[in-house]
PDB file of C-alpha atoms in Angstrom:
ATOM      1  CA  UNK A   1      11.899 -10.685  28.672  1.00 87.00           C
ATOM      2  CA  UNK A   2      12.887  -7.620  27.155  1.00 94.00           C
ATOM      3  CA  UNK A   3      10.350  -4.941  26.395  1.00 97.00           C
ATOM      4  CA  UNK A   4      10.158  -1.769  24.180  1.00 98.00           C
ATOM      5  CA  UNK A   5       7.171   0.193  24.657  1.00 98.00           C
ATOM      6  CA  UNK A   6       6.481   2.247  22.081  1.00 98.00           C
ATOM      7  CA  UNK A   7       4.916   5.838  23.482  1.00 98.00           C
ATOM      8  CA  UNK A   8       1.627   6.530  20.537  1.00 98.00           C
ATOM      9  CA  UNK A   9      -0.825   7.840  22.681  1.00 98.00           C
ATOM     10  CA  UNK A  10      -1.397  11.416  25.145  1.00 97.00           C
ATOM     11  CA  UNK A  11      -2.281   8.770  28.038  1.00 98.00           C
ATOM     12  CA  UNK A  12       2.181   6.978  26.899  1.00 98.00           C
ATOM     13  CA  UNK A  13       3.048  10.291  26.954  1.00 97.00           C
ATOM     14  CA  UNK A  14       1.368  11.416  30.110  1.00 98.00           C
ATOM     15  CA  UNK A  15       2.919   8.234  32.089  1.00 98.00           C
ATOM     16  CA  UNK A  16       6.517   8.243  30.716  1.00 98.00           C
ATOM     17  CA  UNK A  17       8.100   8.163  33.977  1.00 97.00           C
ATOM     18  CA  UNK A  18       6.148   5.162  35.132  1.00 98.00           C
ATOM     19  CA  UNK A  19       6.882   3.396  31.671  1.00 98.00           C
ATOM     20  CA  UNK A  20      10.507   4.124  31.425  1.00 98.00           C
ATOM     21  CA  UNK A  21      11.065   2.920  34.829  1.00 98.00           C
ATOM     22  CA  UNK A  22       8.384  -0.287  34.706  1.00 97.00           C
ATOM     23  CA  UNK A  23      11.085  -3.346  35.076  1.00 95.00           C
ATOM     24  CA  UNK A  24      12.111  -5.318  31.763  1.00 97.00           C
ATOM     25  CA  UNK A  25      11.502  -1.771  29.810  1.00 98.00           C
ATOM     26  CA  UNK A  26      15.223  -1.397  28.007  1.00 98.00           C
ATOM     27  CA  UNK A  27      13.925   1.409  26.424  1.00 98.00           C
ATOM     28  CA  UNK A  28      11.150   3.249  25.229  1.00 98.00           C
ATOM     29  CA  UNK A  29      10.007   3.826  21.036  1.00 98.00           C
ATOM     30  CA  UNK A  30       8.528   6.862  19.456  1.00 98.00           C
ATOM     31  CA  UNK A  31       5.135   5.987  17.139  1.00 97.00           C
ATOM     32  CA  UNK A  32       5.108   9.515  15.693  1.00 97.00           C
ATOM     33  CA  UNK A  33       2.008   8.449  13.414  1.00 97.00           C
ATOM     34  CA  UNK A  34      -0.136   7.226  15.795  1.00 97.00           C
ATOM     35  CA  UNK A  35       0.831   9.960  18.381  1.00 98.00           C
ATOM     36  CA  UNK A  36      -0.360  12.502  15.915  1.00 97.00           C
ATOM     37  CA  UNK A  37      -3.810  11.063  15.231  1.00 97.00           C
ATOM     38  CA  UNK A  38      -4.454  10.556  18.501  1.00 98.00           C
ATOM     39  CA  UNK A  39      -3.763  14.148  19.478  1.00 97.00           C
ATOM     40  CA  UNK A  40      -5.639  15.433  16.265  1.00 97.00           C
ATOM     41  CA  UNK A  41      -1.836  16.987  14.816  1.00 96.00           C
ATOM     42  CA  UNK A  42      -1.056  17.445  11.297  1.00 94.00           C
ATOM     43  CA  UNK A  43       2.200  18.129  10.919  1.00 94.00           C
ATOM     44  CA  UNK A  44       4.844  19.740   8.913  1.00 93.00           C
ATOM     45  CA  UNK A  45       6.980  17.708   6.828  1.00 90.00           C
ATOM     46  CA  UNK A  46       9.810  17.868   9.681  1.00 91.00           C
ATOM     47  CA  UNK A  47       7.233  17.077  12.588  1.00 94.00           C
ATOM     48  CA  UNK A  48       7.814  20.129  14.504  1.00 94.00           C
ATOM     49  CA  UNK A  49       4.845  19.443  16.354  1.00 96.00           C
ATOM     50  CA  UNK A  50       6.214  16.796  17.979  1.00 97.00           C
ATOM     51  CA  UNK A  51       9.594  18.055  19.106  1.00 97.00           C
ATOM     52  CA  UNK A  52       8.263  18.160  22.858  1.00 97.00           C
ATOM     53  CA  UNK A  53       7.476  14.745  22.672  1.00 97.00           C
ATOM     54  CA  UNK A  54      10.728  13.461  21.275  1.00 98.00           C
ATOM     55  CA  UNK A  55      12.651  15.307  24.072  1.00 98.00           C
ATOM     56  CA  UNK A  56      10.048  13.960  26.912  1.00 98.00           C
ATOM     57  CA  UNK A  57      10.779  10.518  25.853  1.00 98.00           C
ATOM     58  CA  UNK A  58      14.802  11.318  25.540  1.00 98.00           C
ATOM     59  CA  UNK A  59      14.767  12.991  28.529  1.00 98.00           C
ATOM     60  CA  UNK A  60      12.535  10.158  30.586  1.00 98.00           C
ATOM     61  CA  UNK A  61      14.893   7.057  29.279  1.00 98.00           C
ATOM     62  CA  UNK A  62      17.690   9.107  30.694  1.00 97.00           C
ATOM     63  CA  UNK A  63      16.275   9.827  34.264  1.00 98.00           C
ATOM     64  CA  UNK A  64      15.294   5.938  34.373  1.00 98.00           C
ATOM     65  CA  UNK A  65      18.850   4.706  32.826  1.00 97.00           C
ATOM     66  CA  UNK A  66      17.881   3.181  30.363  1.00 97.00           C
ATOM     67  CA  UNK A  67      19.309   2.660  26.765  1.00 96.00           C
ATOM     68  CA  UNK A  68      18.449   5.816  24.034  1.00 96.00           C
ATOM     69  CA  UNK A  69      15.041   5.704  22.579  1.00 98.00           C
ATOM     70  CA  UNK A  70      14.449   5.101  19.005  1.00 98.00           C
ATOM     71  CA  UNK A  71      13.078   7.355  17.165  1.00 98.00           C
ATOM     72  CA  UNK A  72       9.453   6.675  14.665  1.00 97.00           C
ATOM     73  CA  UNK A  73       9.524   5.505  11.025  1.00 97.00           C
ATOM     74  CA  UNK A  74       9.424   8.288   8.264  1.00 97.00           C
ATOM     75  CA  UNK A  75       6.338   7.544   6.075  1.00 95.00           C
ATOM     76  CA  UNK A  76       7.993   7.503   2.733  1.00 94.00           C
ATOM     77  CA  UNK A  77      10.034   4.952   1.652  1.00 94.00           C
ATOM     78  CA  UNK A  78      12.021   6.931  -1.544  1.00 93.00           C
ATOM     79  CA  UNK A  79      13.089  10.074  -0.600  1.00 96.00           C
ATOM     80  CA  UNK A  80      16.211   9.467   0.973  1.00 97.00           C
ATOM     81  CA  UNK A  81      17.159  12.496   1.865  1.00 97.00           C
ATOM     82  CA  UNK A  82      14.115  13.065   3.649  1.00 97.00           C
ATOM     83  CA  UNK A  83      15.009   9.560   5.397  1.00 97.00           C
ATOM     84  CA  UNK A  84      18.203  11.091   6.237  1.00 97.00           C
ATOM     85  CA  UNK A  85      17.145  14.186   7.633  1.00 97.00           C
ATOM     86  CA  UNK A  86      14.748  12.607   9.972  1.00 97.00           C
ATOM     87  CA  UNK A  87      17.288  10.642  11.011  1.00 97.00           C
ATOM     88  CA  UNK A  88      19.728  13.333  12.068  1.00 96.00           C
ATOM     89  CA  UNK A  89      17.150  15.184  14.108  1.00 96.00           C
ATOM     90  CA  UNK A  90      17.038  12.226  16.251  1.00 97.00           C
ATOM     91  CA  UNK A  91      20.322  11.542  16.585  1.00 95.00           C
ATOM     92  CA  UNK A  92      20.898  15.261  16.978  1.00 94.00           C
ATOM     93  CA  UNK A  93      18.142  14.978  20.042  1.00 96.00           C
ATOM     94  CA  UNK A  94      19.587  11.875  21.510  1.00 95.00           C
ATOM     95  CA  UNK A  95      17.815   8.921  20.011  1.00 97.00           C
ATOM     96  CA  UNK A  96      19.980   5.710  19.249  1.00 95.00           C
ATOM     97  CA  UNK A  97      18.246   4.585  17.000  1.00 97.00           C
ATOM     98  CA  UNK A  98      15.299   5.251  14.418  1.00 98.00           C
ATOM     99  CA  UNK A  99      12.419   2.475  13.016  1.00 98.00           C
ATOM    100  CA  UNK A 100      12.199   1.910   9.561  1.00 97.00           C
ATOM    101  CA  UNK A 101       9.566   0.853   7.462  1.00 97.00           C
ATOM    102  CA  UNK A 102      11.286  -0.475   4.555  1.00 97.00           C
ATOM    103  CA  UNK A 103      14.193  -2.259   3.674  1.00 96.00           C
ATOM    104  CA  UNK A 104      15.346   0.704   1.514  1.00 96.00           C
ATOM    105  CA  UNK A 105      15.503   2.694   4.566  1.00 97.00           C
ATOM    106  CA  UNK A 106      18.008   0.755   6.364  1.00 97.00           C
ATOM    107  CA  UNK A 107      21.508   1.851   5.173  1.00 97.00           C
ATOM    108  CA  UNK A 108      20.557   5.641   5.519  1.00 97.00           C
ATOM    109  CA  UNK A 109      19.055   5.285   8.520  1.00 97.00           C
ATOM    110  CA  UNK A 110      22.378   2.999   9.649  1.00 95.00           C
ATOM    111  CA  UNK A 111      24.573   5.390   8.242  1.00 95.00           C
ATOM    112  CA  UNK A 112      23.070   8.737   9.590  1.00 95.00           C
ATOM    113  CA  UNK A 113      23.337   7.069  13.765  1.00 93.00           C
ATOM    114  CA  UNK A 114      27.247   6.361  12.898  1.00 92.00           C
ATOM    115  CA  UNK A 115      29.756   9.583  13.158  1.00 90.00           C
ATOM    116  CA  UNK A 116      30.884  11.344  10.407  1.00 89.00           C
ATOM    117  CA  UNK A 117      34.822  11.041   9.724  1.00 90.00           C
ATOM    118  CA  UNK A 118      34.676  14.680  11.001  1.00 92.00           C
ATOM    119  CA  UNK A 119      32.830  13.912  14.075  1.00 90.00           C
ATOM    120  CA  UNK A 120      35.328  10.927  14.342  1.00 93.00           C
ATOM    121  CA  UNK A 121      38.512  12.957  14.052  1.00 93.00           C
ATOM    122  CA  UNK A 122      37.478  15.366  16.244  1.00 92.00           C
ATOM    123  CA  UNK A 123      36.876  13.058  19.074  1.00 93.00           C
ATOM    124  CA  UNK A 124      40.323  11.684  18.503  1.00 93.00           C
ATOM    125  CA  UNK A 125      41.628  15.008  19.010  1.00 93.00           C
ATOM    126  CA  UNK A 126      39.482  15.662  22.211  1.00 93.00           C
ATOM    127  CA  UNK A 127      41.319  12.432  23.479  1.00 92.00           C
ATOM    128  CA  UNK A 128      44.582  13.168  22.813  1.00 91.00           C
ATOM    129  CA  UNK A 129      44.268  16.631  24.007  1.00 91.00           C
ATOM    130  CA  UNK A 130      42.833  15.331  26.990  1.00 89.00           C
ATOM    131  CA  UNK A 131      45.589  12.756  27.820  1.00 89.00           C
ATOM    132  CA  UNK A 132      48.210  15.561  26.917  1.00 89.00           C
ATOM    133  CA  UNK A 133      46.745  17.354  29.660  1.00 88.00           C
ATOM    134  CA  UNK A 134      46.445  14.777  31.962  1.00 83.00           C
ATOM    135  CA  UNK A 135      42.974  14.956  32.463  1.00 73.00           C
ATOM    136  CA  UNK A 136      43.113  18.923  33.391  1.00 78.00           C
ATOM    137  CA  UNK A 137      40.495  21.375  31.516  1.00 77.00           C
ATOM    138  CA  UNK A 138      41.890  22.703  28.425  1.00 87.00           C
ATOM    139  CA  UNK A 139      41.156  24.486  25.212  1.00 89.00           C
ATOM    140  CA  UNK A 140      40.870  22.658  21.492  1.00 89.00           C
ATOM    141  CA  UNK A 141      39.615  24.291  18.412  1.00 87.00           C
ATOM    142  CA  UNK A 142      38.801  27.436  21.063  1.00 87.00           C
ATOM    143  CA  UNK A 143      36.291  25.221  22.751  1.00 88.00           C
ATOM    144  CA  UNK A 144      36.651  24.090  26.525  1.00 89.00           C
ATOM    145  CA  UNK A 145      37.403  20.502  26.833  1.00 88.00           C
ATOM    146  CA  UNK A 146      36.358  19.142  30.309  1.00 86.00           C
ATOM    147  CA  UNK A 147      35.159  15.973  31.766  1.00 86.00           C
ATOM    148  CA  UNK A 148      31.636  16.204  29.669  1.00 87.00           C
ATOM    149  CA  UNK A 149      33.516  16.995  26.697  1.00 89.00           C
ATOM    150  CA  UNK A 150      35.865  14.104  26.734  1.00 90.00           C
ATOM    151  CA  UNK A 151      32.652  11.641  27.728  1.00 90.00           C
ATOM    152  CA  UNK A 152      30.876  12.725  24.149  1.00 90.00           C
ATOM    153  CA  UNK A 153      34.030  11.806  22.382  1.00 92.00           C
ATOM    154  CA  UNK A 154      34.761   8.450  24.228  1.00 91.00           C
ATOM    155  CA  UNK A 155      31.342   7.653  23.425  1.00 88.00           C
ATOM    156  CA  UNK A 156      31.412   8.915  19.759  1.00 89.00           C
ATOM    157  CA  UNK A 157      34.653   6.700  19.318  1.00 90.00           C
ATOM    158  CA  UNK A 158      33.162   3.875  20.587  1.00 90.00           C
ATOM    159  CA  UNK A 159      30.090   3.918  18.018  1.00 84.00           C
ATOM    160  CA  UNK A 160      32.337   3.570  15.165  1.00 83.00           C
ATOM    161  CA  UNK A 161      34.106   1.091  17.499  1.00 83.00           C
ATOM    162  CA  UNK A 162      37.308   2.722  17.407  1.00 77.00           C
ATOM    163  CA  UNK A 163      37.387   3.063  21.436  1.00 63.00           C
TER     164      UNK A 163
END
């Protein structure tokens, strides 16, 4: 049986670690509501409150290997753009993927985890450069490209299922 624990409490957030790494866990869910009542926040409409929590929980389903967290629900169900920002953020801070709430939600928050056609052609590039170079360290777009580089835009490609 697979299980998803979903981290809403100071006492889920104190144990991470032991969570993540508890067999059967896959991976691990953010329930940004319920983690701010129980720690008394009220937060800003972006949740900055919580941004050390979202990286403890990216950072713990890393160090136990398992698949990228998913990111809590936003609250309101029409403001897409709103829905779409939140969803960035946690694709910007490593979640895979994000809960919804509504059906509404579903195609923005589906569209926001896939890469952009810029994102997209700039991985292409990165791989091309990189086989060019026969796997050496190089410059694109007066960035280094190394190993790390090349990684993020195999894995980039392969969302969009292009690699």
């Amino acid at each position: 049986t697979a299980i998803i624990p979903m981290i809403e409490t100071a006492l889920g957030l104190d144990n991470l670690r032991e969570i993540a790494n508890s067999n059967q866990v896959i991976r691990l869910a953010l329930g940004n509501l319920d983690l701010q009542a129980d720690l008394g926040m009220v937060c800003d409409p972006d949740e900055t409150e919580l941004q050390t929590a979202r990286y403890q929980i990216v950072l713990a389903s890393r160090l136990a290997k398992i698949a990228p967290p998913i990111d809590g629900v936003t609250p309101s169900t029409d403001d897409a753009a709103r829905i779409n920002n939140d969803a960035q953020r946690a694709k910007r801070m490593g979640f895979g993927a994000k809960l919804c709430i509504h059906p509404k939600q579903v195609a923005i928050v589906k569209t926001a985890f896939m890469p952009s056609d810029e994102e997209l052609a700039w991985a292409q590039r990165v791989i091309d450069a990189d086989k060019a170079s026969k796997g050496g360290a190089i410059k694109l777009d007066g960035r280094m490209i190394d190993r790390p580089v090349v990684l993020l835009a195999q894995r980039t490609l392969a969302l969009a299922g292009k690699h």
